[in-house]
Coordinates of C-alpha atoms in Angstrom, one line a residue:
X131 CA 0.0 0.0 0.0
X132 CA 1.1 3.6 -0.7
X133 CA 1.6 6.2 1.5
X134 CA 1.8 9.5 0.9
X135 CA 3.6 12.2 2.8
X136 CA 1.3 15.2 2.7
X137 CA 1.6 18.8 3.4
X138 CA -1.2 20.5 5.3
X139 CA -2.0 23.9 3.0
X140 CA -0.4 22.0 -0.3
X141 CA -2.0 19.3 -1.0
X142 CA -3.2 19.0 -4.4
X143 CA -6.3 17.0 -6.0
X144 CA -4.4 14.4 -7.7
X145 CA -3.3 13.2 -3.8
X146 CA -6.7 13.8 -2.8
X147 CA -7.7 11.8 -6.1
X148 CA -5.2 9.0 -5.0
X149 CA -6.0 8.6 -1.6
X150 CA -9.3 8.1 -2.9
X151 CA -9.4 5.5 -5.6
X152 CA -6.2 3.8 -4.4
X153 CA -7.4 4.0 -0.9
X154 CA -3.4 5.1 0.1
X155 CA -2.1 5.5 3.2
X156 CA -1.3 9.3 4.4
X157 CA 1.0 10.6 6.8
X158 CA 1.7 14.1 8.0
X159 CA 4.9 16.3 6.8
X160 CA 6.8 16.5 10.4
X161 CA 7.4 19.6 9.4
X162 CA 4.4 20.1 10.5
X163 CA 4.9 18.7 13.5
X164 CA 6.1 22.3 15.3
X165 CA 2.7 23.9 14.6
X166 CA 0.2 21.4 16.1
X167 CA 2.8 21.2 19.3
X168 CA 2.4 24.8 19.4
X169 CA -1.0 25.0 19.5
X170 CA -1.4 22.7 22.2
X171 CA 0.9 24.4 24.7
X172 CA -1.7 27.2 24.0
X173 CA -4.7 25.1 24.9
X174 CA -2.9 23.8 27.8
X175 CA -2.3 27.1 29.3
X176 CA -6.0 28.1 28.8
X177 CA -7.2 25.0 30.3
X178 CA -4.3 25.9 33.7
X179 CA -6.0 29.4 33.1
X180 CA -9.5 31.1 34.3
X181 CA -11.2 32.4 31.0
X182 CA -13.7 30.9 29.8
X183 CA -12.7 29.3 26.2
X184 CA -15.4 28.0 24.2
X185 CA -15.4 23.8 23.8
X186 CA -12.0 23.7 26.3
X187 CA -13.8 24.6 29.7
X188 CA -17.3 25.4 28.7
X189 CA -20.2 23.4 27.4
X190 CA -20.9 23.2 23.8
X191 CA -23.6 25.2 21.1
X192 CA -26.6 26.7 23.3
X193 CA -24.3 25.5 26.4
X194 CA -21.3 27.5 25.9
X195 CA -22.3 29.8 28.6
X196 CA -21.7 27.2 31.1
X197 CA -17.9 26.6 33.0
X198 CA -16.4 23.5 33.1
X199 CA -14.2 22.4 36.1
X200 CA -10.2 21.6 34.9
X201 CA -10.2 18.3 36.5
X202 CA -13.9 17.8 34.1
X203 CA -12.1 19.0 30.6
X204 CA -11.5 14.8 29.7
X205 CA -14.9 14.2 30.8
X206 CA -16.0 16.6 28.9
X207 CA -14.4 15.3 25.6
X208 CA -15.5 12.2 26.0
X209 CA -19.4 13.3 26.6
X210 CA -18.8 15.2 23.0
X211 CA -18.1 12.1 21.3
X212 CA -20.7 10.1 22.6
X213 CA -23.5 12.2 23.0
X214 CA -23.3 12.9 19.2
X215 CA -22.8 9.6 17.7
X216 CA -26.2 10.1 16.6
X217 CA -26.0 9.0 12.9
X218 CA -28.6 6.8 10.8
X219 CA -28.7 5.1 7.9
X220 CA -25.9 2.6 6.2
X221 CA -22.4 3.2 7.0
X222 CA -20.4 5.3 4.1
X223 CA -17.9 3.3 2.0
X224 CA -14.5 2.5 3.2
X225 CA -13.0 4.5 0.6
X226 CA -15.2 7.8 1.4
X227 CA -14.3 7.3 4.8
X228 CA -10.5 6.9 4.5
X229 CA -10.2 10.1 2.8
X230 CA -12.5 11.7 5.4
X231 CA -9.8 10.8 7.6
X232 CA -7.0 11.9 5.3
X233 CA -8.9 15.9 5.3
X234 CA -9.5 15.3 8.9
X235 CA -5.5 14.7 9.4
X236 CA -4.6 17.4 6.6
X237 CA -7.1 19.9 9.1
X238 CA -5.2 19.1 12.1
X239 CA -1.7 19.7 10.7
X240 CA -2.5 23.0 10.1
X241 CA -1.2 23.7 13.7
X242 CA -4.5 26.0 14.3
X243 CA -6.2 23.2 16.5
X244 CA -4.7 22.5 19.5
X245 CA -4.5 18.5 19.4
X246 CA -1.3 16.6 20.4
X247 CA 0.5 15.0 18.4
X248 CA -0.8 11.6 19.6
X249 CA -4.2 12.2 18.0
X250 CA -2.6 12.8 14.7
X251 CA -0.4 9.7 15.2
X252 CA -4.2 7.5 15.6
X253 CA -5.3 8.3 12.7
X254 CA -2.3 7.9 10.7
X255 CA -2.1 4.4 12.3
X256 CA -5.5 3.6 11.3
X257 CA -5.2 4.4 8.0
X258 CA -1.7 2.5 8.2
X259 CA -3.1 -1.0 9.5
X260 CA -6.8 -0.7 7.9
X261 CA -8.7 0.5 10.8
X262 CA -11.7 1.4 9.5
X263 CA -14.8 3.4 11.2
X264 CA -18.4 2.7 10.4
X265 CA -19.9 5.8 10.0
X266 CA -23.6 6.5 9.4
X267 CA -24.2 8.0 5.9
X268 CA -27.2 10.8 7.7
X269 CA -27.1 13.4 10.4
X270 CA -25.1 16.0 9.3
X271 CA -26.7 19.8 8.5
X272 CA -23.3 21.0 6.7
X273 CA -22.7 23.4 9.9
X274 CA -21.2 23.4 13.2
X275 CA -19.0 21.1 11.3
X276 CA -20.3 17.2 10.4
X277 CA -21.1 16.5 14.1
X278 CA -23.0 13.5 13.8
X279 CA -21.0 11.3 11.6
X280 CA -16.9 12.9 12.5
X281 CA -18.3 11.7 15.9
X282 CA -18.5 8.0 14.9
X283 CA -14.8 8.4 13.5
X284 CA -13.9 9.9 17.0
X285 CA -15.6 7.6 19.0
X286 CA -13.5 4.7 17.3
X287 CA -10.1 6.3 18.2
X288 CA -11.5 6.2 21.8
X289 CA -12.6 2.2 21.6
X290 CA -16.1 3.0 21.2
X291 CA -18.3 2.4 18.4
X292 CA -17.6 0.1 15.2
X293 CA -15.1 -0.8 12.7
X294 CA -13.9 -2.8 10.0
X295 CA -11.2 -4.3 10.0
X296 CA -9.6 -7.4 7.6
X297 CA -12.7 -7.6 6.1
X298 CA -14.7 -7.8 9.4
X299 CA -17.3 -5.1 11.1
X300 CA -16.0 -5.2 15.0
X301 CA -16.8 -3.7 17.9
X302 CA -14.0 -0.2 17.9
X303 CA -12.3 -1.6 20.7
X304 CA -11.4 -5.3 19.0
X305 CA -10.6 -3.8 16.4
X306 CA -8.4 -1.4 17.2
X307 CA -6.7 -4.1 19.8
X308 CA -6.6 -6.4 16.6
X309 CA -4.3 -4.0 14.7
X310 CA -2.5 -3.3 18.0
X311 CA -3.9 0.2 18.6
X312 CA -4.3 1.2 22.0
X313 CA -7.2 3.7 22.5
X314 CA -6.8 7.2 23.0
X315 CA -8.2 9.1 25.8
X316 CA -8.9 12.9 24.6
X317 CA -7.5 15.7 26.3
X318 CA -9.1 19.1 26.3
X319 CA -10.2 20.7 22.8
X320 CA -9.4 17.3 21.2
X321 CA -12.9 16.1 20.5
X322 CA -14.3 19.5 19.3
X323 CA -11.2 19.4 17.2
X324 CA -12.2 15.9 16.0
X325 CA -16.3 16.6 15.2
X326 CA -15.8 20.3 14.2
X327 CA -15.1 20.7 10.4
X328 CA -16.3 19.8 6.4
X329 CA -14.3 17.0 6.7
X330 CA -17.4 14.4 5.9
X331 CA -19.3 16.8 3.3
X332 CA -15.4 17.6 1.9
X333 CA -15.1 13.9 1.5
X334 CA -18.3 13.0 -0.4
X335 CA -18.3 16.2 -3.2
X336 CA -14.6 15.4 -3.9
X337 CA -15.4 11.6 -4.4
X338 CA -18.6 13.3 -6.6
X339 CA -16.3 15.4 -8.4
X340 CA -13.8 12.9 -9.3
X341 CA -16.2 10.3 -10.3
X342 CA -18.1 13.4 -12.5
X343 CA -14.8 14.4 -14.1
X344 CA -14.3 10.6 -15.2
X345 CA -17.6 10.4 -16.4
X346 CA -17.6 13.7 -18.4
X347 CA -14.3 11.9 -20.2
X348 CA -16.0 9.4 -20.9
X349 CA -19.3 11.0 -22.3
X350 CA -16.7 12.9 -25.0
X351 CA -16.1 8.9 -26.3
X352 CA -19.6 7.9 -26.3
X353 CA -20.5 10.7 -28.1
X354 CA -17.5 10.3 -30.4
X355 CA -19.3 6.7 -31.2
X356 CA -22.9 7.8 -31.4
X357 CA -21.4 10.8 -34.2
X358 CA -20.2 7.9 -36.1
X359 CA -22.9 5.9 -35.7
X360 CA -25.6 7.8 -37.2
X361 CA -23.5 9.5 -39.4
X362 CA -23.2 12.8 -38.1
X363 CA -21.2 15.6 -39.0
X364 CA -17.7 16.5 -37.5
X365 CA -17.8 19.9 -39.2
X366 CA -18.9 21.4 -35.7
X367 CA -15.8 20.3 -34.2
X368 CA -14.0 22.9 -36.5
X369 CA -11.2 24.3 -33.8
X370 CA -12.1 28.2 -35.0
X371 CA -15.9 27.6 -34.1
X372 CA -14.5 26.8 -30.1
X373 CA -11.9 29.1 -30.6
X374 CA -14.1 31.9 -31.4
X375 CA -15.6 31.3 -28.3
X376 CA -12.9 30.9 -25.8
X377 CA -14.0 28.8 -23.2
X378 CA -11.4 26.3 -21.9
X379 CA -14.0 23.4 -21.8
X380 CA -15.6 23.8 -24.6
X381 CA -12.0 23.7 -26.6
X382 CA -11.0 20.9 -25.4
X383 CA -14.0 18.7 -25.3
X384 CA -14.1 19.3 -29.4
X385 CA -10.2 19.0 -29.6
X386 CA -10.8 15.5 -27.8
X387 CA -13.7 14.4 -30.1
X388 CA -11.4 15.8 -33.3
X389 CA -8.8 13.1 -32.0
X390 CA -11.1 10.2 -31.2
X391 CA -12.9 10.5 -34.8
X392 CA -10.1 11.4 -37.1
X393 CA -9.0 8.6 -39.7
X394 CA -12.9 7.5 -40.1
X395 CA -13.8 5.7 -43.0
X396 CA -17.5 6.3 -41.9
X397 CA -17.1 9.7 -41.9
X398 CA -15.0 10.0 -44.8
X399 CA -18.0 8.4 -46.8
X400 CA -20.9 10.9 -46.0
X401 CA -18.6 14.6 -46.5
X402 CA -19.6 15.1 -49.9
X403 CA -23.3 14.8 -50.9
X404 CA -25.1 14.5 -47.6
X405 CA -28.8 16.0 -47.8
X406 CA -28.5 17.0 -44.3
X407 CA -27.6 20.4 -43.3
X408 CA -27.3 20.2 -39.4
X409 CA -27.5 17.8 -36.8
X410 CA -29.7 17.7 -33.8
X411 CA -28.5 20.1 -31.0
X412 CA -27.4 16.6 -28.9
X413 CA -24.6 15.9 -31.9
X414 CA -23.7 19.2 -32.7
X415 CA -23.8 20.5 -29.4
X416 CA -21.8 18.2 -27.4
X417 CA -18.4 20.5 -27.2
X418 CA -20.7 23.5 -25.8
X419 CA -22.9 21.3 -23.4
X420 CA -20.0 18.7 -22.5
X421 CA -17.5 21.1 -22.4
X422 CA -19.2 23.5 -20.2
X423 CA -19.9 21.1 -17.4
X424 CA -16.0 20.6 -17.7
X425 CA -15.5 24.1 -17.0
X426 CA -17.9 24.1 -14.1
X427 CA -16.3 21.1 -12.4
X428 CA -13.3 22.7 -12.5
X429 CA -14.8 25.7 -10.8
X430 CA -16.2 23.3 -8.0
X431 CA -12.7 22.0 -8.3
X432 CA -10.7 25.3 -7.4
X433 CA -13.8 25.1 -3.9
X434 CA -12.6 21.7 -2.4
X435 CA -9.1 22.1 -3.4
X436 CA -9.0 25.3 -0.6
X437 CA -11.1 23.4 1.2
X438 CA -9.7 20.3 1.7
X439 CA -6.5 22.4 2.5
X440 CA -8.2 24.2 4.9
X441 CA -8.5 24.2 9.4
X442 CA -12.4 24.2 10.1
X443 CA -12.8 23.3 13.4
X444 CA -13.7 25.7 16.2
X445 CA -12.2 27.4 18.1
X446 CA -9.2 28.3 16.3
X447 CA -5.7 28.9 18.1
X448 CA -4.0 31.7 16.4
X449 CA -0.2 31.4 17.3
X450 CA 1.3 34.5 16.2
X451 CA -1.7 36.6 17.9
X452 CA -1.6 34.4 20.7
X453 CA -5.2 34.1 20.7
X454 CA -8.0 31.2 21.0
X455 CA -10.7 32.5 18.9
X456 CA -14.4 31.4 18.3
X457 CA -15.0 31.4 14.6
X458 CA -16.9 30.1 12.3
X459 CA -14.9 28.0 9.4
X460 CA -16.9 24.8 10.1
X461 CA -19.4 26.2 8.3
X462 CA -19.6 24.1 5.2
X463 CA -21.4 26.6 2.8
X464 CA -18.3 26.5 0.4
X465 CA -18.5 22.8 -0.1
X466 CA -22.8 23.2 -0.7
X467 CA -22.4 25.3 -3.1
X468 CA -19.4 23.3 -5.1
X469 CA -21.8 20.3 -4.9
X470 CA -24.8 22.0 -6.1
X471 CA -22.2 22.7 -8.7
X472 CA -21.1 19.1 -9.6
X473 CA -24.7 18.2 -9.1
X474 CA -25.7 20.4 -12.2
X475 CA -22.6 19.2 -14.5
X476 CA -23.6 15.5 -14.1
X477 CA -27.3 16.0 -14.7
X478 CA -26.4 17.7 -17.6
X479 CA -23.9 15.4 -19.3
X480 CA -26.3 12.7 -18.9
X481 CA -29.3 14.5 -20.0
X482 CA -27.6 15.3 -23.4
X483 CA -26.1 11.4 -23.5
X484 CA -30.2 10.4 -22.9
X485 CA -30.8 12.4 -25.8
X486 CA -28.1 10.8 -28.2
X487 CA -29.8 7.4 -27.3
X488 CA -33.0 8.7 -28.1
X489 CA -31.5 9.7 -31.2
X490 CA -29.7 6.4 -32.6
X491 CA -32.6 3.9 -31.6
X492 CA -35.0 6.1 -33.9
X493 CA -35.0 5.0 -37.5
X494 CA -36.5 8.7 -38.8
X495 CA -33.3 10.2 -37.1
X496 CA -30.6 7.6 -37.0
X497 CA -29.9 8.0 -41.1
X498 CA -30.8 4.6 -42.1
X499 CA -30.2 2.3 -38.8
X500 CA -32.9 -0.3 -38.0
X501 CA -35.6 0.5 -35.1
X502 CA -34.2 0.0 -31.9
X503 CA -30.8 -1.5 -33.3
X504 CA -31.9 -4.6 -33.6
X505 CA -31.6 -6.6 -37.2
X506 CA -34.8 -8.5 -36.8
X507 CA -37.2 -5.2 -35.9
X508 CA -40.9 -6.3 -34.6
X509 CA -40.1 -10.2 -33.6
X510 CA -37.1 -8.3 -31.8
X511 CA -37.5 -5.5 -29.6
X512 CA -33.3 -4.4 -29.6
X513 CA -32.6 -1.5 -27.5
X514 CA -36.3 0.0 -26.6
X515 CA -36.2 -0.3 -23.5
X516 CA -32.6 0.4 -22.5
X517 CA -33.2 4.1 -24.2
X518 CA -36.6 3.9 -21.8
X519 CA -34.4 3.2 -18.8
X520 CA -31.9 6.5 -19.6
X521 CA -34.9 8.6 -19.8
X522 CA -35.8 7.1 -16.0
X523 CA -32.2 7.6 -15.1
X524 CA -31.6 11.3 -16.2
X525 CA -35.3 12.5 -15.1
X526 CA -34.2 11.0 -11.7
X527 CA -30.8 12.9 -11.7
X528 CA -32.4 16.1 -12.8
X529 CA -34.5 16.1 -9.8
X530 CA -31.5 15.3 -7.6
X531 CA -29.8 18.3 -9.2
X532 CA -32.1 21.1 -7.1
X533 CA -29.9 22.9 -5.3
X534 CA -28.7 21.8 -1.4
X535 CA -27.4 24.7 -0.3
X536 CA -30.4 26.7 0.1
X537 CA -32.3 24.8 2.2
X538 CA -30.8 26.0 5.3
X539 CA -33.0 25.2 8.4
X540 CA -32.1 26.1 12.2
X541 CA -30.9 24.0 14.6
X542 CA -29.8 23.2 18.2
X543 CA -32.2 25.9 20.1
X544 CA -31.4 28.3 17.0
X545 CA -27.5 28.7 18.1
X546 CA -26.7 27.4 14.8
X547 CA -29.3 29.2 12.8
X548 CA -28.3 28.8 9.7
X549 CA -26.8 25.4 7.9
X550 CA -25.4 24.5 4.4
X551 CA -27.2 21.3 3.8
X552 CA -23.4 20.6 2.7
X553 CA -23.5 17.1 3.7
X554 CA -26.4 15.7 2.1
X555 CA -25.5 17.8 -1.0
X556 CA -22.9 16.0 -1.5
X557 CA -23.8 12.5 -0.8
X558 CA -26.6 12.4 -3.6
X559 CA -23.4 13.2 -5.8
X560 CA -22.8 9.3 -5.7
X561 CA -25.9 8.2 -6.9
X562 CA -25.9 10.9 -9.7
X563 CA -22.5 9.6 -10.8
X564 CA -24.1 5.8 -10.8
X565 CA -27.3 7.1 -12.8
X566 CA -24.9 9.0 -14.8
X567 CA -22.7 5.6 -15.8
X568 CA -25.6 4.1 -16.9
X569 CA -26.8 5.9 -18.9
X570 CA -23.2 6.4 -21.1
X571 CA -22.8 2.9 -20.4
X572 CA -26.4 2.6 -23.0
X573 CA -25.1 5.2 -25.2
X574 CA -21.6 3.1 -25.0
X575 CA -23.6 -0.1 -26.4
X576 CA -25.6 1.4 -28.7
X577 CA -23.4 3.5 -30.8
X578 CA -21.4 0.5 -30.7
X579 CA -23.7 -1.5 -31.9
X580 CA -24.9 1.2 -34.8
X581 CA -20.6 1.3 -35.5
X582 CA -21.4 -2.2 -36.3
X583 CA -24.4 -1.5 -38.6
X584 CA -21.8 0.4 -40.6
X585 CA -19.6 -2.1 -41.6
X586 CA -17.6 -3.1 -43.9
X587 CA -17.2 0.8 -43.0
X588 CA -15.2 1.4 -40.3
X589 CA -14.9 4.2 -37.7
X590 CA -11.5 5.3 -36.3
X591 CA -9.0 3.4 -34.8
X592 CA -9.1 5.0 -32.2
X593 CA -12.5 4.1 -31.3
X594 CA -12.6 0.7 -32.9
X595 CA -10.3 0.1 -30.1
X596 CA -13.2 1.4 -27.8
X597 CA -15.6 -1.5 -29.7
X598 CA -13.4 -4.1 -28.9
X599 CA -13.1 -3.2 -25.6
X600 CA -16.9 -3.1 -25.0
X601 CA -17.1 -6.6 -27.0
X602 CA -14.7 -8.1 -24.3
X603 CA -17.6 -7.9 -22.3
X604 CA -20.7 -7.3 -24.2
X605 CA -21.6 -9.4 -27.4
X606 CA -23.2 -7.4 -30.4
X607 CA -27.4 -7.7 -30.2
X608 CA -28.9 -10.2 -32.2
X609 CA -31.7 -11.8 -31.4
X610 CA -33.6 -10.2 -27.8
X611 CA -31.8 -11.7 -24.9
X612 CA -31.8 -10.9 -20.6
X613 CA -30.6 -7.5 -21.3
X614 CA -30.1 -6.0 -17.4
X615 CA -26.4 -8.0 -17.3
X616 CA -25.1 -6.3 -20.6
X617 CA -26.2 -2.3 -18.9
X618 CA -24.3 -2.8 -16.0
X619 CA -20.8 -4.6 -17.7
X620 CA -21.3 -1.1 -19.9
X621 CA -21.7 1.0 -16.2
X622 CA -18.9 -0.7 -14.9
X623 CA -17.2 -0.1 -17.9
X624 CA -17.7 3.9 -17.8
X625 CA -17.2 4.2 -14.0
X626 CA -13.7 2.6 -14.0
X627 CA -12.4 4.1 -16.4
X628 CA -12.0 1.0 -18.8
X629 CA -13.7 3.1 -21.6
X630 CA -11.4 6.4 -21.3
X631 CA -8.2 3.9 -20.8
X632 CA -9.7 1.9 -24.0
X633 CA -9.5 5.8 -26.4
X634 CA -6.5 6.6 -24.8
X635 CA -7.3 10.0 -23.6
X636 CA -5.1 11.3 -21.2
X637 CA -7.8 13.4 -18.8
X638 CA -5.8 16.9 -17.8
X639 CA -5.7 18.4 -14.4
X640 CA -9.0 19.2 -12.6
X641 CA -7.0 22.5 -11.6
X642 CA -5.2 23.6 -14.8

């Protein structure tokens, strides 16, 4: 297993992007060590002190008014944890909740916290040696920080709660006892430290915007296909048109689809003499559409790459002022809006892919390919219903796509008045991105099978390459067989990757 050696404040997405579909192991610069020692020398005098400081000697939201006795401060920690492991619903994915832990270690190391260096160390070790917390996927507002399910995380450090480890869900303390962890006991400031922050909201709109970003990618080949398949034009890939324009996106998503088609013998055969003027917006659009989601993803992008950079627990120790200071950086409107963001890109992308299905499985528009793609049309229903299941898929994902962030609702005796709705913004992102591989993955078989139709015309070889690949795992449609198998070999094929790999398109930077 990897591990990477991070640098709180510098890490980029492609670690972030790593840790996350490589599930790598992270570890703290030491350099960074000096900072978070720091800190908590400054916690530690305010706890020897007699101000109140919110979280280290006082109770917590509408509580904060009330003093905590020194020799109660561990107590007190420990109460946090508990009293808000209040999460429902299935646990999150080991992968989403590894790199929760990364951003939660990447928060700490930015010395503004006040842990010791011991808590830092636990997590690092769980990561390590595959300690992994169950976390409830519901509970969090997006404010305050992700109380509800950091707590679960927490409360597994401590020997509490679940986790999984070698493949087995175990009560926190075996587990960590299993990996030869000992449990931590919290000092003051050290639980807040540990709930406080966007760390679980963070987690879920970067795993939405990597999975988006591969998707998008992918969408530019499926469309490539579906182009040749009906015998589209390529003239609206012409680089002035994009350049004429100017936006980054929308130049490279035609520059991409130039690539993938050039060399086509279907294309070649159709330039000269074609009665049709102009294809359908979803053919001749696809650079604009495509290629602005693109751009927007990368403005989401630029969001969680700050963020996941960022300290967002509360209070904040501010070294050089010499200051403990109540603030309000947990609040996770940032990360609502950057998934309300993604949330848009997605449903777009697949509402224009729905439309390219429609397209190719209709004889009046396909230019000459058989109802439903199927060679035996009427005994033979081909690829109705898949096209029936995309239109399902992206009306679903456009009513996901209503915007999170401004359904702010009060909370906790309306001490935390407003919320970002950051958490559940994000999570829908996953279920968008799995709606959103389907439906390429239908577009994916059906242009392929329309490429077929075309023979002994050929398309590229570039994406003949991307035919084979799809009949390493999905024969060509005959006769009507069980059809539910072949969508999701296609789905799988679009999340992983398989399909970009297959083009061979190198996918740039999310942050140019």
């Amino acid at each position: 297993m990897t591990t990477l050696t991070l640098t709180p404040g510098a890490v980029t997405l492609d670690h972030l992007a790593d840790i996350y579909w490589n599930e790598a192991s992270v570890r703290l610069d030491p350099a960074s060590h000096s900072a978070i020692e720091r800190a908590h020398a400054r916690i530690a005098k305010a706890v020897a002190g007699t101000d109140a400081v919110y979280g280290v000697n006082t109770g917590f939201g509408k509580l904060a008014s009330v003093k905590i006795a020194s020799k109660d401060t561990t107590t007190l920690q420990r109460n946090l944890i508990l009293s808000h492991c209040c999460g429902v619903g299935p646990a999150i994915s080991r992968r989403e909740t590894r790199l929760l832990m990364a951003l939660k270690l990447l928060s700490l190391g930015r010395g503004a916290s006040g842990v010791r260096l011991e808590v830092v160390a636990q997590i690092e070790e769980m990561l390590a040696k595959g300690v992994t917390p169950v976390i409830p996927a519901q509970g969090s507002v997006g404010a305050s920080g992700d109380l509800a399910p950091l707590a679960h995380m927490a409360a597994v450090m401590m020997g509490h709660g679940q986790a999984e480890y070698l493949g087995k869900i175990l009560p926190g303390a075996e587990a960590l006892a299993a990996a030869g962890i000992a449990p931590l006991v919290l000092g003051p400031k050290e639980g807040l430290a540990l709930i406080n922050g966007t760390q679980f909201s963070t987690a879920f709109a970067l795993a939405g915007l990597f999975g988006a970003w591969r998707a998008a990618h992918s969408a530019l080949v499926t469309s490539a296909l579906s182009t040749d398949a009906i015998m589209g034009s390529t003239a609206p890939l012409q680089p002035e048109i994009h350049a004429l324009r100017g936006h980054p996106g929308q130049i490279q998503a035609a520059e991409t689809m130039r690539a993938l088609l050039a060399g086509s013998e279907i294309r070649e055969s159709h330039i000269v003499g074609d009665a049709r003027v102009q294809d359908p917006y979803c053919i001749r659009c696809q650079p604009q559409v495509t290629g602005a989601a693109m751009d927007v993803l990368r403005m989401a992008a630029r969001t969680l790459g700050i963020e996941a950079n960022a300290a967002t627990d509360n209070p904040l120790v501010l070294i050089e002022a010499d200051l403990i200071v109540s603030g309000g950086n947990f609040h996770a409107e940032p990360v609502g809006f950057a998934a309300d963001m993604i949330a848009l890109a997605i449903a777009e992308i697949g509402a224009i892919a729905q439309r390219r299905v429609a397209l190719i499985v209709d004889p009046v528009l396909s230019f000459n390919l058989p109802p439903f793609l199927t060679p035996n049309p009427g005994l033979n229903s081909g690829y109705m219903i898949a096209e029936v299941t995309t239109a399902a898929l992206m009306s679903e994902n456009k009513h996901l796509a209503n915007p999170c962030v401004t359904d702010s609702t009060p909370t906790s005796a309306n001490q935390e008045d407003h919320v970002s709705m950051a958490a559940h913004g994000a999570r829908r992102l996953g279920a968008m991105n799995e709606n959103l591989a389907r439906i390429l993955g239908v577009e994916l078989l059906c242009a392929a099978q329309g490429i077929d139709f075309r023979a002994p015309l050929a398309t590229s070889d570039t994406l003949q390459r991307v035919v084979a690949r799809v009949r390493q795992d999905v024969a060509a449609l005959g006769e009507d067989r069980y059809l539910a198998p072949d969508l999701e070999r296609a789905a799988v094929m679009i999340a992983s990757g398989d399909i970009v790999n297959a083009a061979g398109i190198d996918m740039p930077e999310l942050i140019a």
